[in-house]
Each structure stands twice: as structure tokens, then as C-alpha cells.
């Protein structure tokens, strides 16, 4: 495993990949030594901005881990894109696919190493070096970003826990030029959960203060032109307390810790005053809302997203099978656009009208309130099926569905309905493949036939990495 080759150039690479936000004035082409970079508060904000820019790149959540590579694995589209045709058949042997997988792996681990660098530098500073709460905020964000990347690497490159618990991927919690062994899935999940719990504790006071909650409205959370990197505005674009809580609910569910998953999901489900779905009156007034963004807990930002997404490449032909006679579902109206006998995902048909878009043109949806409902419903059903189904009905009402749920008597039947709801909710957002894999369910494709999960659903680790494995 040759990750160490990247570690000595981290500060330079981080800056080369970072873009400038409104709180930054540094030239992104600058090359700054680590000691110089972290001499000031602004150096830490620059470093964290570089982390988020990496996450938003096409290699990671700007395409591959969002509407591109991972969503093709879920058989979401009727492809009009030759680049991805081989991936529909889970063929990873082409040079393009090998390079794409290598780049995902390399940039994810490089960003993890950048998080480790920030964490080491934060630990070396006294809390008085930062604005009030700033040290805890940055430490928490770096821990959460590292956890998110490890979680997605694990979900891509290792079997799901329901299938096997075996050596999966290497784990680095500090900068090192020594190759680390590949740890079991359960071991890595325990490290991720520990990081997220620590991050929540660090950031809770900052993000749950009266001032922070007052600034947690939809616009302030996601698009407000804030007062600076260390303010509590626009926290929906950062791995703050609430994004961390949402991620911990997902990780705990994947790890089979239903109690922890439910506890964290209910932090959202029980607080509609904090965050709720886009209201019906807004949608029924024909307001443009391609992302139903009121329910976004966390979204990344990519200023080049408009240029990088090509309309017409990702079409959906089985919409009628997914929605059936539930035609009033807001997700059909808002997320999809009719294109002859197929539909296009309008989540990514972006205008340049800032007023119409409500400042959301460059948003990459990451975590939604609806995910928290799904987690609560699934984990609650075994012990309290009536309350779980009441939550499910509540979510469907919030999404405009007028047809009542049928009688659901078994967990298996519940999961079938949750998968269908996920197909409506998360198309193009990189969530479906992981859901199928976690549940060890066949991937649904009405056009070409369902796909049974096999070893093909474990992405091959790049050859140059496995040749240096140190088990």
C-alpha cells in the first residue's frame, strides 16, 4: 500500500486543490509550508476549505460518489453515456474504469491524510489560538470528514457486514510513511463510530447554542453569505454537529447497532422545528424546487457543478414502475422532468437564475431528513411496528403521497416499501447502491432484470495498492 508517497506533499497539494470562498483571500495556486500555513487562524480555514474542495471534486462527491459511478452501480439510469456502459455490467477492467477507481481511492486517502495533518496541528495549538469554540469546531469537522471517507471507502471496497467481516481497507489515524495493515470491517466501523461520537461532543456546544439554532433556517444553513469561517452560519455546508449526527445514524445502521442508529436519527425526526421537509404549499404554488432543499441536512458546494454535469446522459425509464399510481408524490414533480418515454433527473438540470434557484445552483445533496426517517422506521419496526408505520405514513404525507400504505406485517415487506421509497427519494444521490449492499438485496432493474449481489459488487482495490499490502 503506497499511501505514504503522498504524505510529504500534503500541504502543497491541499492548497492546489482548494478554491477560494468568501472568507478566504489566499491564492489557491500558492505553495505554503505546513508551519507557515498553520501559523494563523486563517491557515486552518484555508486547510479545511481545501478538504471540502476535495470532497466536492468530480473524483469524489462532485460526480463519482454521487450521481455518477455509484449511481450507475445501482442500475438507476437508462444510460446515454458510453463512458459508463461497461460499469452497468460491473466490468471494472477497462483502463478508464481502472483509472477512475484508482483516483477515487487515491484522493480519498489523500484527503484523509490531510484531515490527519489538520488534527495534528490543531492538537498542538492552545484553545486561545482560535476564536471561541474554533478549536473544537475544526477538530470535530476533520474527524467527521475522515469518518465519512472511511465509511464510503468501506462500503465500496469491502463486503457488507451482512455478508462477511474480513480484512477490508487500511486505516490511518495519523500521518505516517509506514503502510498500515488492512483491518476488518467491524474494526474500521468501530473507529468511525468513535470518531463521530467524539466529533458530536466537540461541536455540540457550538452548533446547538441559541445563536446557532437561530441561524439554522434553510437559507442560513445552506446559502447565507456568512460572517466568516468561524461563524455559525451556513453550517449545512460543513460537517458540523448535525451533519455528524446524520452520518453517525447511517454508520450505526450499517454496523448493525440499531439502538445507536435510532437514537441519532430521532434527533431530527423529533425536531421539525429544527429541520423539516419542503412544505406542500410551497410546492403546490409551483415554486421551483428541484432539490426539495428544506430537508437537506448537509450539502457540499461545487462552483463548477453547472459546467460539469451534462443533461441527457442519465435518464430514468422505469418511473411508472417506481411511482405506480402515487402520481401526487412531490418527488415525481420536483426531482424528475418528462423527456418523451423517459424522465431526466431534474435535480441536476441547473439554471443560472439565482432567485429561481434560491442560491442552490452549486449544492451537492449529501444527507437528507428523509434518510433519518428511513433509519428510524427500519430500526423501530421490530419493537414498535405501529409507531414505525406511523412515521412512514408521516414521511409519505410530507412528500405529497395521497395513497395510504397497505398493511405491512413483516420486516421483509417493510424493507420492500422502504427500498421503493428510497428509489423515489435518492435517485442520483449515491445512496441506493449502499442500501442494496447493506441489506444484501438484489438490485432492482425493471428494464434489464434484477441483479443478484455477488463479488462484483465489491469494487476491486487498485492493483498498485494491493501489491503493497502489509497484512
PDB file of N, CA and C in Angstrom, residues 94-189:
ATOM      1  N   UNK A  94     -11.689  -2.006 -17.879  1.00  0.00           N
ATOM      2  CA  UNK A  94     -11.221  -1.031 -18.864  1.00  0.00           C
ATOM      3  C   UNK A  94     -10.254  -0.055 -18.208  1.00  0.00           C
ATOM      4  N   UNK A  95      -9.392   0.534 -19.012  1.00  0.00           N
ATOM      5  CA  UNK A  95      -8.433   1.500 -18.472  1.00  0.00           C
ATOM      6  C   UNK A  95      -9.137   2.681 -17.821  1.00  0.00           C
ATOM      7  N   UNK A  96     -10.250   3.108 -18.437  1.00  0.00           N
ATOM      8  CA  UNK A  96     -10.987   4.239 -17.873  1.00  0.00           C
ATOM      9  C   UNK A  96     -11.513   3.902 -16.483  1.00  0.00           C
ATOM     10  N   UNK A  97     -12.098   2.703 -16.334  1.00  0.00           N
ATOM     11  CA  UNK A  97     -12.633   2.320 -15.028  1.00  0.00           C
ATOM     12  C   UNK A  97     -11.513   2.129 -14.010  1.00  0.00           C
ATOM     13  N   UNK A  98     -10.408   1.529 -14.435  1.00  0.00           N
ATOM     14  CA  UNK A  98      -9.277   1.356 -13.512  1.00  0.00           C
ATOM     15  C   UNK A  98      -8.757   2.705 -13.027  1.00  0.00           C
ATOM     16  N   UNK A  99      -8.659   3.654 -13.943  1.00  0.00           N
ATOM     17  CA  UNK A  99      -8.186   4.989 -13.565  1.00  0.00           C
ATOM     18  C   UNK A  99      -9.186   5.688 -12.649  1.00  0.00           C
ATOM     19  N   UNK A 100     -10.465   5.512 -12.950  1.00  0.00           N
ATOM     20  CA  UNK A 100     -11.494   6.147 -12.132  1.00  0.00           C
ATOM     21  C   UNK A 100     -11.446   5.589 -10.702  1.00  0.00           C
ATOM     22  N   UNK A 101     -11.340   4.284 -10.577  1.00  0.00           N
ATOM     23  CA  UNK A 101     -11.275   3.651  -9.261  1.00  0.00           C
ATOM     24  C   UNK A 101      -9.991   4.063  -8.531  1.00  0.00           C
ATOM     25  N   UNK A 102      -8.889   4.068  -9.244  1.00  0.00           N
ATOM     26  CA  UNK A 102      -7.612   4.488  -8.648  1.00  0.00           C
ATOM     27  C   UNK A 102      -7.704   5.919  -8.126  1.00  0.00           C
ATOM     28  N   UNK A 103      -8.342   6.797  -8.903  1.00  0.00           N
ATOM     29  CA  UNK A 103      -8.436   8.202  -8.495  1.00  0.00           C
ATOM     30  C   UNK A 103      -9.339   8.374  -7.281  1.00  0.00           C
ATOM     31  N   UNK A 104     -10.430   7.612  -7.239  1.00  0.00           N
ATOM     32  CA  UNK A 104     -11.295   7.654  -6.051  1.00  0.00           C
ATOM     33  C   UNK A 104     -10.501   7.262  -4.817  1.00  0.00           C
ATOM     34  N   UNK A 105      -9.819   6.125  -4.912  1.00  0.00           N
ATOM     35  CA  UNK A 105      -9.020   5.609  -3.793  1.00  0.00           C
ATOM     36  C   UNK A 105      -7.944   6.616  -3.383  1.00  0.00           C
ATOM     37  N   UNK A 106      -7.206   7.123  -4.354  1.00  0.00           N
ATOM     38  CA  UNK A 106      -6.065   7.999  -4.055  1.00  0.00           C
ATOM     39  C   UNK A 106      -6.512   9.312  -3.437  1.00  0.00           C
ATOM     40  N   UNK A 107      -7.537   9.955  -4.017  1.00  0.00           N
ATOM     41  CA  UNK A 107      -7.950  11.248  -3.483  1.00  0.00           C
ATOM     42  C   UNK A 107      -8.638  11.090  -2.133  1.00  0.00           C
ATOM     43  N   UNK A 108      -9.375  10.008  -1.948  1.00  0.00           N
ATOM     44  CA  UNK A 108      -9.996   9.771  -0.643  1.00  0.00           C
ATOM     45  C   UNK A 108      -8.921   9.619   0.432  1.00  0.00           C
ATOM     46  N   UNK A 109      -7.905   8.804   0.163  1.00  0.00           N
ATOM     47  CA  UNK A 109      -6.855   8.606   1.165  1.00  0.00           C
ATOM     48  C   UNK A 109      -5.997   9.857   1.327  1.00  0.00           C
ATOM     49  N   UNK A 110      -5.798  10.596   0.238  1.00  0.00           N
ATOM     50  CA  UNK A 110      -5.050  11.842   0.370  1.00  0.00           C
ATOM     51  C   UNK A 110      -5.808  12.836   1.242  1.00  0.00           C
ATOM     52  N   UNK A 111      -7.118  12.903   1.075  1.00  0.00           N
ATOM     53  CA  UNK A 111      -7.928  13.811   1.888  1.00  0.00           C
ATOM     54  C   UNK A 111      -7.963  13.359   3.339  1.00  0.00           C
ATOM     55  N   UNK A 112      -8.011  12.049   3.562  1.00  0.00           N
ATOM     56  CA  UNK A 112      -7.899  11.520   4.927  1.00  0.00           C
ATOM     57  C   UNK A 112      -6.568  11.955   5.547  1.00  0.00           C
ATOM     58  N   UNK A 113      -5.501  11.853   4.786  1.00  0.00           N
ATOM     59  CA  UNK A 113      -4.199  12.270   5.300  1.00  0.00           C
ATOM     60  C   UNK A 113      -4.184  13.766   5.609  1.00  0.00           C
ATOM     61  N   UNK A 114      -4.861  14.572   4.767  1.00  0.00           N
ATOM     62  CA  UNK A 114      -4.962  15.999   5.045  1.00  0.00           C
ATOM     63  C   UNK A 114      -5.737  16.242   6.346  1.00  0.00           C
ATOM     64  N   UNK A 115      -6.791  15.466   6.578  1.00  0.00           N
ATOM     65  CA  UNK A 115      -7.527  15.565   7.850  1.00  0.00           C
ATOM     66  C   UNK A 115      -6.605  15.246   9.021  1.00  0.00           C
ATOM     67  N   UNK A 116      -5.800  14.201   8.864  1.00  0.00           N
ATOM     68  CA  UNK A 116      -4.862  13.836   9.933  1.00  0.00           C
ATOM     69  C   UNK A 116      -3.850  14.939  10.185  1.00  0.00           C
ATOM     70  N   UNK A 117      -3.410  15.596   9.115  1.00  0.00           N
ATOM     71  CA  UNK A 117      -2.473  16.701   9.272  1.00  0.00           C
ATOM     72  C   UNK A 117      -3.107  17.845  10.059  1.00  0.00           C
ATOM     73  N   UNK A 118      -4.347  18.180   9.716  1.00  0.00           N
ATOM     74  CA  UNK A 118      -5.054  19.242  10.438  1.00  0.00           C
ATOM     75  C   UNK A 118      -5.245  18.863  11.905  1.00  0.00           C
ATOM     76  N   UNK A 119      -5.624  17.611  12.153  1.00  0.00           N
ATOM     77  CA  UNK A 119      -5.842  17.173  13.529  1.00  0.00           C
ATOM     78  C   UNK A 119      -4.563  17.276  14.353  1.00  0.00           C
ATOM     79  N   UNK A 120      -3.429  16.930  13.773  1.00  0.00           N
ATOM     80  CA  UNK A 120      -2.159  17.038  14.496  1.00  0.00           C
ATOM     81  C   UNK A 120      -1.831  18.497  14.794  1.00  0.00           C
ATOM     82  N   UNK A 121      -2.097  19.375  13.813  1.00  0.00           N
ATOM     83  CA  UNK A 121      -1.809  20.793  14.012  1.00  0.00           C
ATOM     84  C   UNK A 121      -2.761  21.420  15.027  1.00  0.00           C
ATOM     85  N   UNK A 122      -4.027  21.024  15.003  1.00  0.00           N
ATOM     86  CA  UNK A 122      -4.999  21.535  15.979  1.00  0.00           C
ATOM     87  C   UNK A 122      -4.587  21.130  17.389  1.00  0.00           C
ATOM     88  N   UNK A 123      -4.153  19.879  17.552  1.00  0.00           N
ATOM     89  CA  UNK A 123      -3.758  19.382  18.879  1.00  0.00           C
ATOM     90  C   UNK A 123      -2.580  20.162  19.444  1.00  0.00           C
ATOM     91  N   UNK A 124      -1.744  20.711  18.554  1.00  0.00           N
ATOM     92  CA  UNK A 124      -0.550  21.433  19.003  1.00  0.00           C
ATOM     93  C   UNK A 124      -0.858  22.877  19.410  1.00  0.00           C
ATOM     94  N   UNK A 125      -2.084  23.341  19.148  1.00  0.00           N
ATOM     95  CA  UNK A 125      -2.440  24.721  19.448  1.00  0.00           C
ATOM     96  C   UNK A 125      -3.252  24.805  20.738  1.00  0.00           C
ATOM     97  N   UNK A 126      -3.020  25.876  21.470  1.00  0.00           N
ATOM     98  CA  UNK A 126      -3.849  26.158  22.629  1.00  0.00           C
ATOM     99  C   UNK A 126      -5.215  26.650  22.155  1.00  0.00           C
ATOM    100  N   UNK A 127      -6.243  26.411  22.958  1.00  0.00           N
ATOM    101  CA  UNK A 127      -7.589  26.827  22.552  1.00  0.00           C
ATOM    102  C   UNK A 127      -7.682  28.335  22.369  1.00  0.00           C
ATOM    103  N   UNK A 128      -6.805  29.105  23.058  1.00  0.00           N
ATOM    104  CA  UNK A 128      -6.839  30.566  22.915  1.00  0.00           C
ATOM    105  C   UNK A 128      -6.331  31.028  21.550  1.00  0.00           C
ATOM    106  N   UNK A 129      -5.698  30.154  20.809  1.00  0.00           N
ATOM    107  CA  UNK A 129      -5.230  30.492  19.457  1.00  0.00           C
ATOM    108  C   UNK A 129      -6.409  30.756  18.525  1.00  0.00           C
ATOM    109  N   UNK A 130      -7.538  30.084  18.772  1.00  0.00           N
ATOM    110  CA  UNK A 130      -8.706  30.159  17.901  1.00  0.00           C
ATOM    111  C   UNK A 130      -9.765  31.083  18.496  1.00  0.00           C
ATOM    112  N   UNK A 131     -10.703  31.542  17.665  1.00  0.00           N
ATOM    113  CA  UNK A 131     -11.885  32.201  18.224  1.00  0.00           C
ATOM    114  C   UNK A 131     -12.626  31.228  19.133  1.00  0.00           C
ATOM    115  N   UNK A 132     -13.546  31.747  19.954  1.00  0.00           N
ATOM    116  CA  UNK A 132     -14.264  30.900  20.895  1.00  0.00           C
ATOM    117  C   UNK A 132     -14.942  29.733  20.182  1.00  0.00           C
ATOM    118  N   UNK A 133     -14.634  28.526  20.619  1.00  0.00           N
ATOM    119  CA  UNK A 133     -15.216  27.325  20.022  1.00  0.00           C
ATOM    120  C   UNK A 133     -14.538  26.878  18.740  1.00  0.00           C
ATOM    121  N   UNK A 134     -13.593  27.650  18.232  1.00  0.00           N
ATOM    122  CA  UNK A 134     -12.992  27.359  16.930  1.00  0.00           C
ATOM    123  C   UNK A 134     -12.160  26.093  16.904  1.00  0.00           C
ATOM    124  N   UNK A 135     -11.421  25.842  17.985  1.00  0.00           N
ATOM    125  CA  UNK A 135     -10.590  24.639  18.035  1.00  0.00           C
ATOM    126  C   UNK A 135     -11.459  23.388  18.018  1.00  0.00           C
ATOM    127  N   UNK A 136     -12.507  23.377  18.822  1.00  0.00           N
ATOM    128  CA  UNK A 136     -13.397  22.217  18.872  1.00  0.00           C
ATOM    129  C   UNK A 136     -14.124  22.029  17.539  1.00  0.00           C
ATOM    130  N   UNK A 137     -14.481  23.134  16.907  1.00  0.00           N
ATOM    131  CA  UNK A 137     -15.179  23.064  15.632  1.00  0.00           C
ATOM    132  C   UNK A 137     -14.303  22.409  14.569  1.00  0.00           C
ATOM    133  N   UNK A 138     -13.071  22.876  14.410  1.00  0.00           N
ATOM    134  CA  UNK A 138     -12.192  22.348  13.369  1.00  0.00           C
ATOM    135  C   UNK A 138     -11.814  20.900  13.663  1.00  0.00           C
ATOM    136  N   UNK A 139     -11.517  20.589  14.917  1.00  0.00           N
ATOM    137  CA  UNK A 139     -11.191  19.205  15.261  1.00  0.00           C
ATOM    138  C   UNK A 139     -12.375  18.292  14.940  1.00  0.00           C
ATOM    139  N   UNK A 140     -13.564  18.728  15.312  1.00  0.00           N
ATOM    140  CA  UNK A 140     -14.748  17.926  15.040  1.00  0.00           C
ATOM    141  C   UNK A 140     -14.992  17.733  13.557  1.00  0.00           C
ATOM    142  N   UNK A 141     -14.874  18.796  12.780  1.00  0.00           N
ATOM    143  CA  UNK A 141     -15.106  18.689  11.335  1.00  0.00           C
ATOM    144  C   UNK A 141     -14.098  17.747  10.681  1.00  0.00           C
ATOM    145  N   UNK A 142     -12.837  17.855  11.059  1.00  0.00           N
ATOM    146  CA  UNK A 142     -11.814  16.987  10.460  1.00  0.00           C
ATOM    147  C   UNK A 142     -12.068  15.522  10.816  1.00  0.00           C
ATOM    148  N   UNK A 143     -12.464  15.259  12.053  1.00  0.00           N
ATOM    149  CA  UNK A 143     -12.799  13.888  12.448  1.00  0.00           C
ATOM    150  C   UNK A 143     -13.985  13.357  11.630  1.00  0.00           C
ATOM    151  N   UNK A 144     -14.982  14.191  11.431  1.00  0.00           N
ATOM    152  CA  UNK A 144     -16.188  13.749  10.729  1.00  0.00           C
ATOM    153  C   UNK A 144     -15.933  13.520   9.250  1.00  0.00           C
ATOM    154  N   UNK A 145     -15.150  14.391   8.627  1.00  0.00           N
ATOM    155  CA  UNK A 145     -14.816  14.188   7.213  1.00  0.00           C
ATOM    156  C   UNK A 145     -14.020  12.903   7.048  1.00  0.00           C
ATOM    157  N   UNK A 146     -13.048  12.681   7.927  1.00  0.00           N
ATOM    158  CA  UNK A 146     -12.264  11.441   7.873  1.00  0.00           C
ATOM    159  C   UNK A 146     -13.180  10.229   8.014  1.00  0.00           C
ATOM    160  N   UNK A 147     -14.126  10.302   8.941  1.00  0.00           N
ATOM    161  CA  UNK A 147     -15.053   9.195   9.154  1.00  0.00           C
ATOM    162  C   UNK A 147     -15.922   8.956   7.922  1.00  0.00           C
ATOM    163  N   UNK A 148     -16.400  10.022   7.294  1.00  0.00           N
ATOM    164  CA  UNK A 148     -17.252   9.883   6.119  1.00  0.00           C
ATOM    165  C   UNK A 148     -16.497   9.210   4.977  1.00  0.00           C
ATOM    166  N   UNK A 149     -15.265   9.596   4.774  1.00  0.00           N
ATOM    167  CA  UNK A 149     -14.469   8.998   3.693  1.00  0.00           C
ATOM    168  C   UNK A 149     -14.181   7.528   3.968  1.00  0.00           C
ATOM    169  N   UNK A 150     -13.811   7.201   5.202  1.00  0.00           N
ATOM    170  CA  UNK A 150     -13.586   5.790   5.524  1.00  0.00           C
ATOM    171  C   UNK A 150     -14.867   4.981   5.349  1.00  0.00           C
ATOM    172  N   UNK A 151     -16.000   5.550   5.718  1.00  0.00           N
ATOM    173  CA  UNK A 151     -17.270   4.844   5.592  1.00  0.00           C
ATOM    174  C   UNK A 151     -17.568   4.515   4.131  1.00  0.00           C
ATOM    175  N   UNK A 152     -17.357   5.477   3.247  1.00  0.00           N
ATOM    176  CA  UNK A 152     -17.654   5.221   1.835  1.00  0.00           C
ATOM    177  C   UNK A 152     -16.607   4.332   1.173  1.00  0.00           C
ATOM    178  N   UNK A 153     -15.354   4.448   1.571  1.00  0.00           N
ATOM    179  CA  UNK A 153     -14.342   3.507   1.085  1.00  0.00           C
ATOM    180  C   UNK A 153     -14.709   2.081   1.498  1.00  0.00           C
ATOM    181  N   UNK A 154     -15.156   1.942   2.733  1.00  0.00           N
ATOM    182  CA  UNK A 154     -15.548   0.625   3.241  1.00  0.00           C
ATOM    183  C   UNK A 154     -16.744   0.074   2.466  1.00  0.00           C
ATOM    184  N   UNK A 155     -17.734   0.949   2.211  1.00  0.00           N
ATOM    185  CA  UNK A 155     -18.936   0.488   1.507  1.00  0.00           C
ATOM    186  C   UNK A 155     -18.654   0.134   0.051  1.00  0.00           C
ATOM    187  N   UNK A 156     -17.628   0.751  -0.520  1.00  0.00           N
ATOM    188  CA  UNK A 156     -17.273   0.444  -1.909  1.00  0.00           C
ATOM    189  C   UNK A 156     -16.376  -0.782  -2.020  1.00  0.00           C
ATOM    190  N   UNK A 157     -15.319  -0.843  -1.216  1.00  0.00           N
ATOM    191  CA  UNK A 157     -14.222  -1.779  -1.450  1.00  0.00           C
ATOM    192  C   UNK A 157     -14.250  -3.016  -0.550  1.00  0.00           C
ATOM    193  N   UNK A 158     -15.290  -3.166   0.255  1.00  0.00           N
ATOM    194  CA  UNK A 158     -15.361  -4.324   1.157  1.00  0.00           C
ATOM    195  C   UNK A 158     -16.769  -4.896   1.143  1.00  0.00           C
ATOM    196  N   UNK A 159     -16.912  -6.165   1.506  1.00  0.00           N
ATOM    197  CA  UNK A 159     -18.257  -6.739   1.631  1.00  0.00           C
ATOM    198  C   UNK A 159     -19.028  -6.032   2.734  1.00  0.00           C
ATOM    199  N   UNK A 160     -20.351  -6.048   2.618  1.00  0.00           N
ATOM    200  CA  UNK A 160     -21.188  -5.512   3.685  1.00  0.00           C
ATOM    201  C   UNK A 160     -21.099  -6.419   4.907  1.00  0.00           C
ATOM    202  N   UNK A 161     -21.307  -5.879   6.118  1.00  0.00           N
ATOM    203  CA  UNK A 161     -21.251  -6.717   7.320  1.00  0.00           C
ATOM    204  C   UNK A 161     -22.211  -7.893   7.279  1.00  0.00           C
ATOM    205  N   UNK A 162     -23.332  -7.753   6.563  1.00  0.00           N
ATOM    206  CA  UNK A 162     -24.292  -8.855   6.469  1.00  0.00           C
ATOM    207  C   UNK A 162     -23.740 -10.033   5.687  1.00  0.00           C
ATOM    208  N   UNK A 163     -22.650  -9.806   4.943  1.00  0.00           N
ATOM    209  CA  UNK A 163     -22.068 -10.853   4.093  1.00  0.00           C
ATOM    210  C   UNK A 163     -20.800 -11.431   4.708  1.00  0.00           C
ATOM    211  N   UNK A 164     -19.899 -10.559   5.153  1.00  0.00           N
ATOM    212  CA  UNK A 164     -18.616 -11.041   5.693  1.00  0.00           C
ATOM    213  C   UNK A 164     -17.955  -9.943   6.511  1.00  0.00           C
ATOM    214  N   UNK A 165     -17.164 -10.349   7.487  1.00  0.00           N
ATOM    215  CA  UNK A 165     -16.343  -9.431   8.272  1.00  0.00           C
ATOM    216  C   UNK A 165     -14.904  -9.871   8.103  1.00  0.00           C
ATOM    217  N   UNK A 166     -14.249  -9.251   7.132  1.00  0.00           N
ATOM    218  CA  UNK A 166     -12.888  -9.671   6.796  1.00  0.00           C
ATOM    219  C   UNK A 166     -12.022  -8.457   6.560  1.00  0.00           C
ATOM    220  N   UNK A 167     -10.726  -8.684   6.363  1.00  0.00           N
ATOM    221  CA  UNK A 167      -9.809  -7.580   6.089  1.00  0.00           C
ATOM    222  C   UNK A 167     -10.339  -6.760   4.931  1.00  0.00           C
ATOM    223  N   UNK A 168     -10.475  -5.455   5.143  1.00  0.00           N
ATOM    224  CA  UNK A 168     -11.177  -4.614   4.184  1.00  0.00           C
ATOM    225  C   UNK A 168     -10.272  -3.569   3.545  1.00  0.00           C
ATOM    226  N   UNK A 169      -9.903  -2.554   4.295  1.00  0.00           N
ATOM    227  CA  UNK A 169      -9.083  -1.455   3.792  1.00  0.00           C
ATOM    228  C   UNK A 169      -8.113  -1.042   4.892  1.00  0.00           C
ATOM    229  N   UNK A 170      -7.035  -0.332   4.548  1.00  0.00           N
ATOM    230  CA  UNK A 170      -6.114   0.142   5.587  1.00  0.00           C
ATOM    231  C   UNK A 170      -6.682   1.353   6.310  1.00  0.00           C
ATOM    232  N   UNK A 171      -6.300   1.507   7.565  1.00  0.00           N
ATOM    233  CA  UNK A 171      -6.821   2.604   8.386  1.00  0.00           C
ATOM    234  C   UNK A 171      -5.653   3.428   8.933  1.00  0.00           C
ATOM    235  N   UNK A 172      -5.696   4.737   8.675  1.00  0.00           N
ATOM    236  CA  UNK A 172      -4.682   5.679   9.147  1.00  0.00           C
ATOM    237  C   UNK A 172      -5.364   6.715  10.028  1.00  0.00           C
ATOM    238  N   UNK A 173      -4.957   6.830  11.279  1.00  0.00           N
ATOM    239  CA  UNK A 173      -5.488   7.891  12.125  1.00  0.00           C
ATOM    240  C   UNK A 173      -4.420   8.930  12.458  1.00  0.00           C
ATOM    241  N   UNK A 174      -3.281   8.850  11.782  1.00  0.00           N
ATOM    242  CA  UNK A 174      -2.235   9.857  11.914  1.00  0.00           C
ATOM    243  C   UNK A 174      -1.364   9.810  10.666  1.00  0.00           C
ATOM    244  N   UNK A 175      -0.614  10.886  10.444  1.00  0.00           N
ATOM    245  CA  UNK A 175       0.304  10.918   9.310  1.00  0.00           C
ATOM    246  C   UNK A 175       1.404   9.876   9.522  1.00  0.00           C
ATOM    247  N   UNK A 176       1.681   9.126   8.472  1.00  0.00           N
ATOM    248  CA  UNK A 176       2.679   8.071   8.599  1.00  0.00           C
ATOM    249  C   UNK A 176       3.205   7.708   7.216  1.00  0.00           C
ATOM    250  N   UNK A 177       4.481   7.383   7.152  1.00  0.00           N
ATOM    251  CA  UNK A 177       5.032   6.850   5.902  1.00  0.00           C
ATOM    252  C   UNK A 177       5.181   5.336   5.984  1.00  0.00           C
ATOM    253  N   UNK A 178       4.539   4.747   7.000  1.00  0.00           N
ATOM    254  CA  UNK A 178       4.565   3.296   7.171  1.00  0.00           C
ATOM    255  C   UNK A 178       3.229   2.728   6.707  1.00  0.00           C
ATOM    256  N   UNK A 179       3.236   1.787   5.762  1.00  0.00           N
ATOM    257  CA  UNK A 179       1.962   1.189   5.323  1.00  0.00           C
ATOM    258  C   UNK A 179       1.248   0.506   6.476  1.00  0.00           C
ATOM    259  N   UNK A 180      -0.031   0.753   6.578  1.00  0.00           N
ATOM    260  CA  UNK A 180      -0.846   0.173   7.639  1.00  0.00           C
ATOM    261  C   UNK A 180      -1.530  -1.113   7.155  1.00  0.00           C
ATOM    262  N   UNK A 181      -1.807  -2.049   8.074  1.00  0.00           N
ATOM    263  CA  UNK A 181      -2.496  -3.285   7.685  1.00  0.00           C
ATOM    264  C   UNK A 181      -3.952  -3.030   7.328  1.00  0.00           C
ATOM    265  N   UNK A 182      -4.512  -3.934   6.557  1.00  0.00           N
ATOM    266  CA  UNK A 182      -5.939  -3.891   6.228  1.00  0.00           C
ATOM    267  C   UNK A 182      -6.718  -4.436   7.428  1.00  0.00           C
ATOM    268  N   UNK A 183      -7.618  -3.635   7.968  1.00  0.00           N
ATOM    269  CA  UNK A 183      -8.392  -4.035   9.134  1.00  0.00           C
ATOM    270  C   UNK A 183      -9.742  -4.615   8.722  1.00  0.00           C
ATOM    271  N   UNK A 184     -10.339  -5.385   9.614  1.00  0.00           N
ATOM    272  CA  UNK A 184     -11.659  -5.933   9.355  1.00  0.00           C
ATOM    273  C   UNK A 184     -12.697  -4.811   9.313  1.00  0.00           C
ATOM    274  N   UNK A 185     -13.795  -5.095   8.618  1.00  0.00           N
ATOM    275  CA  UNK A 185     -14.882  -4.127   8.519  1.00  0.00           C
ATOM    276  C   UNK A 185     -15.359  -3.689   9.897  1.00  0.00           C
ATOM    277  N   UNK A 186     -15.551  -4.639  10.801  1.00  0.00           N
ATOM    278  CA  UNK A 186     -16.052  -4.310  12.139  1.00  0.00           C
ATOM    279  C   UNK A 186     -15.088  -3.398  12.884  1.00  0.00           C
ATOM    280  N   UNK A 187     -13.790  -3.604  12.706  1.00  0.00           N
ATOM    281  CA  UNK A 187     -12.793  -2.761  13.379  1.00  0.00           C
ATOM    282  C   UNK A 187     -12.862  -1.331  12.862  1.00  0.00           C
ATOM    283  N   UNK A 188     -12.948  -1.178  11.552  1.00  0.00           N
ATOM    284  CA  UNK A 188     -12.986   0.163  10.970  1.00  0.00           C
ATOM    285  C   UNK A 188     -14.280   0.864  11.353  1.00  0.00           C
ATOM    286  N   UNK A 189     -15.393   0.140  11.346  1.00  0.00           N
ATOM    287  CA  UNK A 189     -16.658   0.748  11.748  1.00  0.00           C
ATOM    288  C   UNK A 189     -16.592   1.236  13.195  1.00  0.00           C
TER     289      UNK A 189
END
